[in-house]
XYZ file of C-alpha atoms in Angstrom:
542
model
C 0.000 0.000 0.000
C 3.013 2.343 0.363
C 3.067 5.051 -2.297
C 6.131 6.232 -4.218
C 7.713 9.519 -3.016
C 6.519 12.535 -5.068
C 10.030 13.246 -6.435
C 10.361 9.695 -7.719
C 6.869 9.686 -9.163
C 7.589 12.960 -10.971
C 10.306 11.265 -13.016
C 7.736 9.105 -14.807
C 6.898 10.088 -18.373
C 3.151 10.868 -18.664
C 1.220 8.491 -20.849
C -2.287 8.630 -22.149
C -4.652 6.287 -20.369
C -5.409 4.606 -23.688
C -1.717 3.795 -24.151
C -1.482 2.376 -20.647
C -4.529 0.181 -21.162
C -3.061 -1.154 -24.401
C -0.001 -2.587 -22.698
C -1.837 -5.752 -21.735
C -2.665 -7.660 -18.580
C 0.471 -6.540 -16.750
C -0.697 -2.921 -16.949
C -4.071 -3.874 -15.476
C -2.353 -5.707 -12.619
C 0.253 -3.055 -11.821
C -1.195 0.304 -12.857
C -1.546 3.247 -10.505
C -3.631 5.265 -12.998
C -7.069 5.822 -11.491
C -8.695 5.792 -14.935
C -7.508 2.275 -15.690
C -8.520 1.152 -12.194
C -11.980 2.624 -12.653
C -12.493 0.772 -15.904
C -11.877 -2.541 -14.116
C -14.853 -1.812 -11.853
C -17.054 -0.551 -14.683
C -16.490 -3.375 -17.134
C -16.968 -6.228 -14.681
C -20.025 -4.574 -13.122
C -21.633 -4.207 -16.559
C -20.845 -7.849 -17.337
C -22.431 -8.894 -14.051
C -25.396 -6.624 -14.783
C -26.020 -8.659 -17.926
C -25.859 -11.906 -15.931
C -28.029 -10.536 -13.122
C -30.779 -9.358 -15.467
C -30.918 -12.810 -17.054
C -31.163 -14.464 -13.626
C -33.808 -11.963 -12.536
C -35.841 -12.617 -15.682
C -35.743 -16.388 -15.176
C -36.732 -15.939 -11.522
C -39.619 -13.687 -12.578
C -40.927 -16.280 -15.049
C -40.602 -19.001 -12.419
C -42.753 -16.869 -10.125
C -45.479 -16.658 -12.777
C -45.624 -20.469 -12.890
C -46.908 -20.221 -16.457
C -44.668 -22.864 -17.982
C -45.474 -25.747 -15.633
C -41.729 -26.470 -15.573
C -39.551 -26.352 -12.484
C -36.872 -24.227 -14.112
C -34.397 -24.408 -11.227
C -34.984 -28.024 -10.212
C -36.096 -27.481 -6.617
C -37.123 -24.868 -4.114
C -33.622 -24.585 -2.707
C -32.125 -23.761 -6.107
C -34.867 -21.200 -6.714
C -34.139 -19.455 -3.409
C -30.409 -19.467 -4.217
C -30.990 -17.700 -7.536
C -33.588 -15.345 -6.032
C -31.151 -14.259 -3.329
C -28.209 -14.121 -5.796
C -30.202 -11.707 -7.946
C -30.995 -9.423 -5.025
C -27.613 -9.369 -3.335
C -25.797 -9.467 -6.668
C -27.611 -6.456 -8.091
C -26.577 -4.396 -5.063
C -23.090 -5.654 -4.179
C -21.870 -6.864 -7.580
C -23.508 -4.343 -9.907
C -24.785 -1.035 -8.511
C -22.121 -0.266 -5.887
C -19.162 -1.326 -8.112
C -20.560 0.580 -11.102
C -20.712 3.829 -9.131
C -17.280 3.149 -7.623
C -15.838 2.654 -11.113
C -17.350 5.860 -12.479
C -16.245 7.786 -9.395
C -12.716 6.342 -9.478
C -12.276 7.837 -12.941
C -14.195 11.107 -12.563
C -13.897 12.258 -8.940
C -10.107 12.878 -8.921
C -10.470 15.017 -12.053
C -13.482 16.850 -10.623
C -11.526 17.945 -7.551
C -8.428 18.837 -9.602
C -6.211 15.976 -8.440
C -3.650 14.172 -10.589
C -4.665 10.796 -9.160
C -6.855 9.068 -6.624
C -5.654 8.841 -3.018
C -3.780 5.579 -2.283
C -3.793 4.358 -5.919
C -2.262 0.983 -5.036
C -4.972 0.421 -2.456
C -7.527 1.407 -5.106
C -6.038 -1.186 -7.477
C -6.101 -3.813 -4.711
C -9.776 -3.003 -4.110
C -10.591 -3.413 -7.808
C -8.937 -6.815 -8.075
C -10.403 -7.831 -4.713
C -13.804 -7.128 -6.225
C -12.971 -9.271 -9.271
C -11.771 -12.176 -7.117
C -14.602 -11.907 -4.590
C -17.245 -11.758 -7.311
C -15.853 -14.911 -8.935
C -15.830 -16.772 -5.612
C -19.353 -15.621 -4.797
C -20.933 -16.483 -8.141
C -19.176 -19.833 -8.589
C -19.991 -20.934 -5.045
C -23.690 -20.235 -5.574
C -23.683 -22.144 -8.866
C -22.169 -25.244 -7.201
C -24.780 -25.281 -4.439
C -23.858 -22.500 -2.049
C -25.809 -19.363 -1.345
C -27.077 -17.650 1.756
C -28.904 -20.525 3.414
C -30.940 -23.557 2.396
C -34.643 -24.349 2.727
C -34.827 -28.020 1.791
C -31.632 -29.392 3.329
C -28.130 -29.638 1.924
C -25.224 -32.024 2.075
C -21.966 -31.328 3.891
C -20.346 -30.403 0.576
C -23.095 -27.865 -0.110
C -22.653 -26.439 3.385
C -19.003 -25.850 2.508
C -20.164 -24.080 -0.656
C -22.296 -21.825 1.554
C -19.168 -20.914 3.506
C -17.458 -20.006 0.206
C -20.422 -17.788 -0.647
C -20.034 -16.014 2.673
C -16.290 -15.634 2.001
C -16.903 -14.174 -1.454
C -19.503 -11.797 -0.035
C -17.017 -10.641 2.586
C -14.263 -10.073 0.014
C -16.565 -7.992 -2.185
C -17.723 -5.902 0.767
C -14.144 -5.436 1.956
C -13.173 -4.268 -1.536
C -16.044 -1.786 -1.608
C -14.924 -0.450 1.779
C -11.292 -0.095 0.665
C -12.346 1.735 -2.509
C -14.570 3.953 -0.348
C -11.562 4.958 1.767
C -9.650 5.972 -1.387
C -12.544 7.987 -2.824
C -13.465 9.703 0.437
C -9.819 10.637 1.081
C -9.537 12.053 -2.436
C -12.489 14.386 -1.909
C -11.377 15.406 1.575
C -7.628 15.814 1.045
C -6.747 16.204 -2.643
C -8.923 19.124 -3.743
C -7.207 21.771 -5.836
C -6.385 25.165 -4.225
C -9.461 27.320 -3.645
C -11.895 24.401 -3.743
C -13.262 24.272 -0.219
C -15.533 21.350 0.561
C -18.552 23.609 0.035
C -17.353 24.171 -3.571
C -16.877 20.472 -4.337
C -18.812 19.227 -7.393
C -22.065 17.555 -6.427
C -21.108 14.134 -7.813
C -17.870 14.174 -5.799
C -19.842 15.299 -2.749
C -22.446 12.556 -3.215
C -19.674 9.957 -3.421
C -18.131 11.307 -0.213
C -21.498 10.965 1.541
C -22.078 7.510 0.020
C -18.626 6.215 0.957
C -19.060 7.539 4.498
C -22.356 5.678 4.872
C -20.793 2.486 3.511
C -17.824 2.765 5.875
C -20.193 3.147 8.825
C -22.542 0.305 7.857
C -20.813 -2.364 5.751
C -18.548 -3.470 8.651
C -21.776 -4.565 10.328
C -22.357 -6.952 7.404
C -18.853 -8.341 7.902
C -19.743 -8.980 11.540
C -22.940 -10.762 10.430
C -20.938 -12.966 8.070
C -18.396 -13.837 10.774
C -21.159 -14.836 13.187
C -22.808 -17.051 10.568
C -19.492 -18.655 9.532
C -18.537 -19.489 13.107
C -22.013 -20.865 13.642
C -21.782 -23.065 10.544
C -18.375 -24.403 11.575
C -19.454 -25.759 14.937
C -21.686 -23.369 16.777
C -25.204 -24.001 18.019
C -26.610 -23.479 14.497
C -28.748 -20.659 15.805
C -28.281 -18.451 12.740
C -27.562 -20.648 9.754
C -28.716 -24.237 10.116
C -27.524 -25.860 6.870
C -30.067 -28.655 7.219
C -32.887 -26.366 6.185
C -33.046 -22.684 7.042
C -33.297 -19.236 5.486
C -31.729 -17.617 8.534
C -28.410 -16.829 6.863
C -30.120 -14.690 4.226
C -32.460 -13.180 6.812
C -29.484 -11.995 8.875
C -27.958 -10.002 6.012
C -31.150 -9.114 4.134
C -31.159 -5.642 5.706
C -28.559 -4.484 3.154
C -31.085 -4.962 0.316
C -33.993 -3.408 2.214
C -34.755 0.133 3.254
C -33.186 2.229 4.656
C -29.752 0.717 3.808
C -30.803 -0.017 0.235
C -31.136 3.712 -0.441
C -27.428 4.238 0.239
C -26.560 2.389 -2.966
C -28.575 4.900 -5.024
C -27.228 8.044 -3.320
C -24.801 8.923 -6.170
C -27.794 9.478 -8.460
C -28.580 12.671 -6.551
C -25.067 13.932 -7.278
C -25.339 12.897 -10.924
C -28.546 14.928 -11.237
C -26.812 17.924 -9.690
C -23.828 17.573 -12.042
C -25.681 17.047 -15.326
C -28.765 19.260 -15.123
C -26.936 22.627 -14.717
C -24.690 21.801 -17.683
C -27.663 20.967 -19.909
C -29.492 24.074 -18.617
C -26.403 26.149 -19.504
C -26.536 27.934 -16.197
C -25.593 27.739 -12.550
C -27.273 25.274 -10.204
C -30.245 26.846 -8.461
C -28.743 26.124 -5.032
C -25.455 24.260 -4.829
C -25.415 24.553 -1.034
C -29.016 23.356 -0.793
C -28.214 20.349 -2.986
C -25.283 19.463 -0.726
C -27.541 19.625 2.335
C -30.223 17.364 0.884
C -27.624 14.834 -0.309
C -26.189 14.798 3.207
C -29.687 14.289 4.626
C -30.266 11.419 2.192
C -27.051 9.822 3.445
C -28.139 10.145 7.073
C -31.512 8.562 6.294
C -29.905 5.606 4.488
C -27.822 4.376 7.440
C -29.326 0.965 8.112
C -26.892 -1.034 10.205
C -29.169 -0.559 13.211
C -32.170 -1.973 11.341
C -31.794 -5.750 11.529
C -35.197 -7.393 12.036
C -33.588 -10.821 12.433
C -32.284 -9.951 15.893
C -34.930 -7.504 17.086
C -37.765 -6.551 14.787
C -37.942 -2.824 15.289
C -39.972 -2.095 12.182
C -42.740 -0.731 14.386
C -40.332 1.605 16.172
C -40.484 5.365 15.718
C -36.982 5.559 14.159
C -37.721 3.026 11.430
C -41.024 4.718 10.588
C -39.449 8.184 10.644
C -36.575 7.127 8.361
C -39.043 5.574 5.921
C -41.316 8.604 5.797
C -38.648 11.329 5.642
C -36.541 9.515 2.977
C -38.886 10.997 0.369
C -37.822 14.551 1.255
C -34.214 14.673 -0.090
C -35.178 12.986 -3.364
C -38.130 15.343 -3.816
C -35.924 18.337 -2.952
C -33.264 17.225 -5.444
C -35.847 16.947 -8.202
C -37.306 20.324 -7.242
C -33.890 22.000 -7.423
C -33.260 20.312 -10.786
C -36.558 21.634 -12.106
C -35.768 25.131 -10.858
C -32.329 24.958 -12.488
C -33.876 24.013 -15.820
C -36.532 26.730 -15.492
C -34.009 29.484 -14.834
C -31.487 28.181 -17.369
C -31.464 27.907 -21.140
C -31.900 24.216 -21.876
C -32.095 23.292 -25.588
C -35.506 22.518 -27.072
C -36.090 19.233 -28.895
C -34.818 15.716 -28.284
C -33.330 15.766 -24.784
C -29.733 14.711 -24.216
C -29.560 11.136 -22.945
C -27.633 12.158 -19.799
C -30.373 14.581 -18.741
C -33.141 12.081 -19.527
C -31.300 9.441 -17.502
C -30.533 11.719 -14.585
C -34.094 13.013 -14.250
C -35.598 9.606 -15.021
C -33.464 7.955 -12.365
C -34.509 10.636 -9.889
C -38.202 10.096 -10.633
C -37.865 6.339 -10.178
C -36.081 6.890 -6.855
C -38.874 9.251 -5.832
C -41.385 6.491 -6.559
C -39.226 4.007 -4.617
C -39.051 6.202 -1.517
C -42.787 6.927 -1.771
C -43.587 3.207 -1.755
C -41.041 2.827 1.037
C -42.999 5.411 3.013
C -46.199 3.427 2.447
C -44.372 0.268 3.497
C -43.578 1.587 6.993
C -47.198 2.570 7.689
C -48.270 -0.273 9.943
C -52.008 -0.495 9.068
C -51.153 -1.123 5.410
C -49.263 -4.299 6.433
C -46.961 -4.259 3.385
C -43.744 -5.502 5.022
C -42.943 -9.037 3.929
C -45.064 -8.723 0.798
C -44.039 -7.996 -2.769
C -44.008 -4.329 -1.787
C -40.491 -5.195 -0.579
C -39.708 -6.176 -4.167
C -41.236 -2.930 -5.402
C -38.912 -0.814 -3.253
C -35.931 -2.973 -4.211
C -36.622 -2.920 -7.952
C -37.338 0.794 -8.148
C -34.260 1.701 -6.105
C -31.937 -0.581 -8.072
C -33.236 0.374 -11.506
C -33.312 4.038 -10.524
C -29.639 3.691 -9.625
C -28.879 1.939 -12.920
C -30.677 4.643 -14.936
C -28.633 7.270 -13.103
C -25.445 5.321 -13.817
C -26.377 5.123 -17.512
C -26.750 8.920 -17.514
C -23.277 9.200 -15.989
C -21.771 6.793 -18.535
C -23.186 8.758 -21.472
C -22.223 12.113 -19.934
C -18.648 11.246 -18.945
C -17.838 8.742 -21.702
C -15.204 11.073 -23.262
C -13.292 10.959 -19.965
C -14.082 7.311 -19.203
C -13.028 5.823 -22.540
C -12.066 8.727 -24.793
C -15.132 8.502 -27.054
C -18.727 9.699 -27.310
C -21.856 7.540 -27.335
C -24.961 7.849 -29.517
C -27.628 10.060 -27.961
C -30.513 8.078 -29.479
C -29.086 4.803 -28.218
C -28.692 6.375 -24.801
C -32.333 7.429 -24.792
C -33.295 3.888 -25.761
C -31.258 2.369 -22.927
C -32.727 4.833 -20.426
C -36.248 4.003 -21.632
C -35.697 0.256 -21.279
C -34.388 0.490 -17.713
C -37.070 2.996 -16.733
C -39.690 0.588 -18.045
C -38.081 -2.268 -16.122
C -38.135 -0.298 -12.883
C -41.684 1.015 -13.218
C -43.241 -2.288 -14.308
C -41.561 -4.401 -11.632
C -42.137 -1.739 -8.975
C -45.790 -1.015 -9.649
C -46.593 -4.715 -10.122
C -44.928 -5.487 -6.798
C -46.871 -2.752 -5.011
C -50.238 -3.913 -6.374
C -49.483 -7.540 -5.490
C -48.313 -6.355 -2.075
C -51.707 -4.829 -1.335
C -53.069 -8.306 -2.135
C -50.743 -9.615 0.651
C -48.620 -11.651 -1.761
C -45.488 -12.971 0.014
C -42.253 -11.568 -1.325
C -40.815 -14.890 -2.571
C -44.055 -16.625 -3.588
C -44.314 -19.020 -6.521
C -48.027 -18.891 -7.164
C -50.654 -20.548 -9.356
C -51.167 -18.629 -12.564
C -54.616 -17.213 -13.191
C -55.437 -14.766 -10.397
C -54.777 -10.981 -10.329
C -51.688 -11.414 -8.179
C -50.077 -13.679 -10.758
C -51.002 -11.213 -13.488
C -48.764 -8.771 -11.639
C -45.903 -11.288 -11.682
C -46.302 -11.531 -15.464
C -46.038 -7.746 -15.721
C -42.922 -7.863 -13.548
C -41.458 -10.534 -15.837
C -42.067 -8.254 -18.826
C -40.214 -5.540 -16.926
C -37.231 -7.838 -16.481
C -37.215 -8.521 -20.224
C -36.913 -4.768 -20.733
C -33.878 -4.772 -18.452
C -32.188 -7.318 -20.732
C -32.975 -5.037 -23.674
C -31.330 -2.189 -21.761
C -28.170 -4.235 -21.274
C -28.103 -5.094 -24.971
C -28.447 -1.390 -25.720
C -25.364 -0.594 -23.614
C -23.407 -3.320 -25.388
C -24.524 -2.081 -28.796
C -23.626 1.528 -28.035
C -20.208 0.497 -26.781
C -19.480 -1.630 -29.836
C -20.611 1.112 -32.193
C -18.358 3.590 -30.391
C -15.387 1.252 -30.744
C -16.075 0.647 -34.446
C -16.382 4.358 -35.071
C -12.886 4.913 -33.760
C -13.357 8.685 -33.404
C -11.870 10.378 -30.362
C -14.348 12.292 -28.238
C -14.167 16.077 -27.890
C -12.377 17.500 -24.881
C -15.566 19.201 -23.644
C -18.609 18.229 -25.749
C -21.084 19.436 -23.103
C -19.526 22.814 -22.198
C -19.169 21.443 -18.706
C -18.780 23.404 -15.507
C -16.332 21.333 -13.463
C -12.657 20.502 -13.782
C -12.901 17.099 -15.468
C -13.747 19.052 -18.643
C -10.553 21.138 -18.348
C -8.395 18.316 -19.642
C -7.781 16.614 -22.951
C -9.543 13.549 -24.364
C -8.234 10.884 -23.942
C -7.120 11.981 -20.497
C -3.347 11.920 -19.847
C -2.100 9.896 -16.887
C -1.590 13.001 -14.727
C -5.009 14.329 -15.801
C -4.015 17.943 -16.477
C -1.430 19.440 -18.813
C -0.301 21.949 -16.203
C -1.219 23.638 -12.925
C -4.829 24.720 -12.533
C -5.805 28.278 -11.680
C -7.207 28.807 -8.223
C -10.855 27.791 -8.000
C -13.255 30.529 -6.934
C -16.661 28.817 -7.181
C -18.407 25.473 -7.465
C -18.528 25.909 -11.290
C -15.020 27.068 -12.233
C -15.363 26.487 -15.970
C -18.631 28.401 -16.047
C -16.917 31.401 -14.446
C -13.673 31.188 -16.432
C -13.915 28.948 -19.537
C -10.900 26.681 -20.014
C -8.551 27.337 -22.870
C -7.622 24.625 -25.356
C -4.779 23.147 -23.324
C -6.829 23.027 -20.082
C -4.423 25.156 -18.037
C -7.053 27.645 -16.828
C -9.999 26.801 -14.561
């Protein structure tokens, strides 16, 4: 983890990130360039997104029970895939995707030449790769987070491997969070006080702080379960037939903790909308406050119903009800920014459509979450849980798609098709809305969250609608793949600043050199330095 002394590092000859990536596997294993490290996170998370959407679609069709075929070959296998989809979408897809984008963009946004602790950041990226492989393979060979119809000793060992892989992935996310948070806190360019930090960088600081406070609790849960499996009283994870392992860690995919994985969307909205509106954000300070409030309301390590079901407690109810406020405030500020700005008329840019669409889906998720905590409605434990999960996850993915299309020139040195971006956003929005609304309606019919029902009643009609939504998510993944392939075939280098951006990542060349900037940056005087003093061609002014 020890970094090279600055004098020694200064002797290196700067290289473009594209040149570094072209040097082969050794470069990926030894690089200290944050842009290469970020692409490791992004590419594997998108690959796992493709796999997760396929698993989710198969699970959704199994829930409809329309085929008369036991697709998974037993209840235990179904529960394994159902839980792999949920935990995988959060820990293997959404969190790593935001970490990858932030690892590339945040250092440039704050005017740094690299991420803090670059070797630790590289270790986190490869820890994620290794942990994800262990987790997925162990589930395929019979592991998972518990068993409902009994398992053999060999399968119990596979469960332990699943727990190990889960722990490695979480540890990698925590290590990457340390690097990102330290970058925002300590490596800002002169004049950029924390109050002037770009909103995406700020949202990642808040997100990483929440993860560092809460994810160690998951590690503790996993240690307890592992010790129990290896010779304890089997109070938490009886391998002979129990769902208690999953139940002990399920709080990370439920509100309020689930919201923490979508927090960066609020920063993405705040970063993209002012640029499209061609004006200053309506209230940068107000946006920072509401993002901080959203982070506070997404701390969920205290909310573990397995040990003590406090879902009737005032704190749980208050968190669920108030979580709507920061999302609503963010959307209100975005609307005010567009109203006071000079946004172009016509087909909207894909980044803006994705940012606002992701925000609207998150608003729907937190609204259903607020309904879920109202005790007389009795929605907890029903498919309303799925509604909150699906809307939050797909809202996060839509926001990430907006970020990919917006920052693609800095991520990979190219630009992506606007129409394809709008298509991808539409597919994922449809997936989120269909699965979310279907889950809410079935929840009011008191449908259990993991039910495999008999096709033909209104509840099962909702599962069919949810399955259609999952098909749309596969179409969204195919759209990302198609846009990426078309960009590669085109071969054209993206413009240095195609959006007339406001923050420092647009003050550098495309593709971005290893040290990010061609020379020293001028002292920052506001939260939108390029709006106040447009950068010249070589990116030396801010």
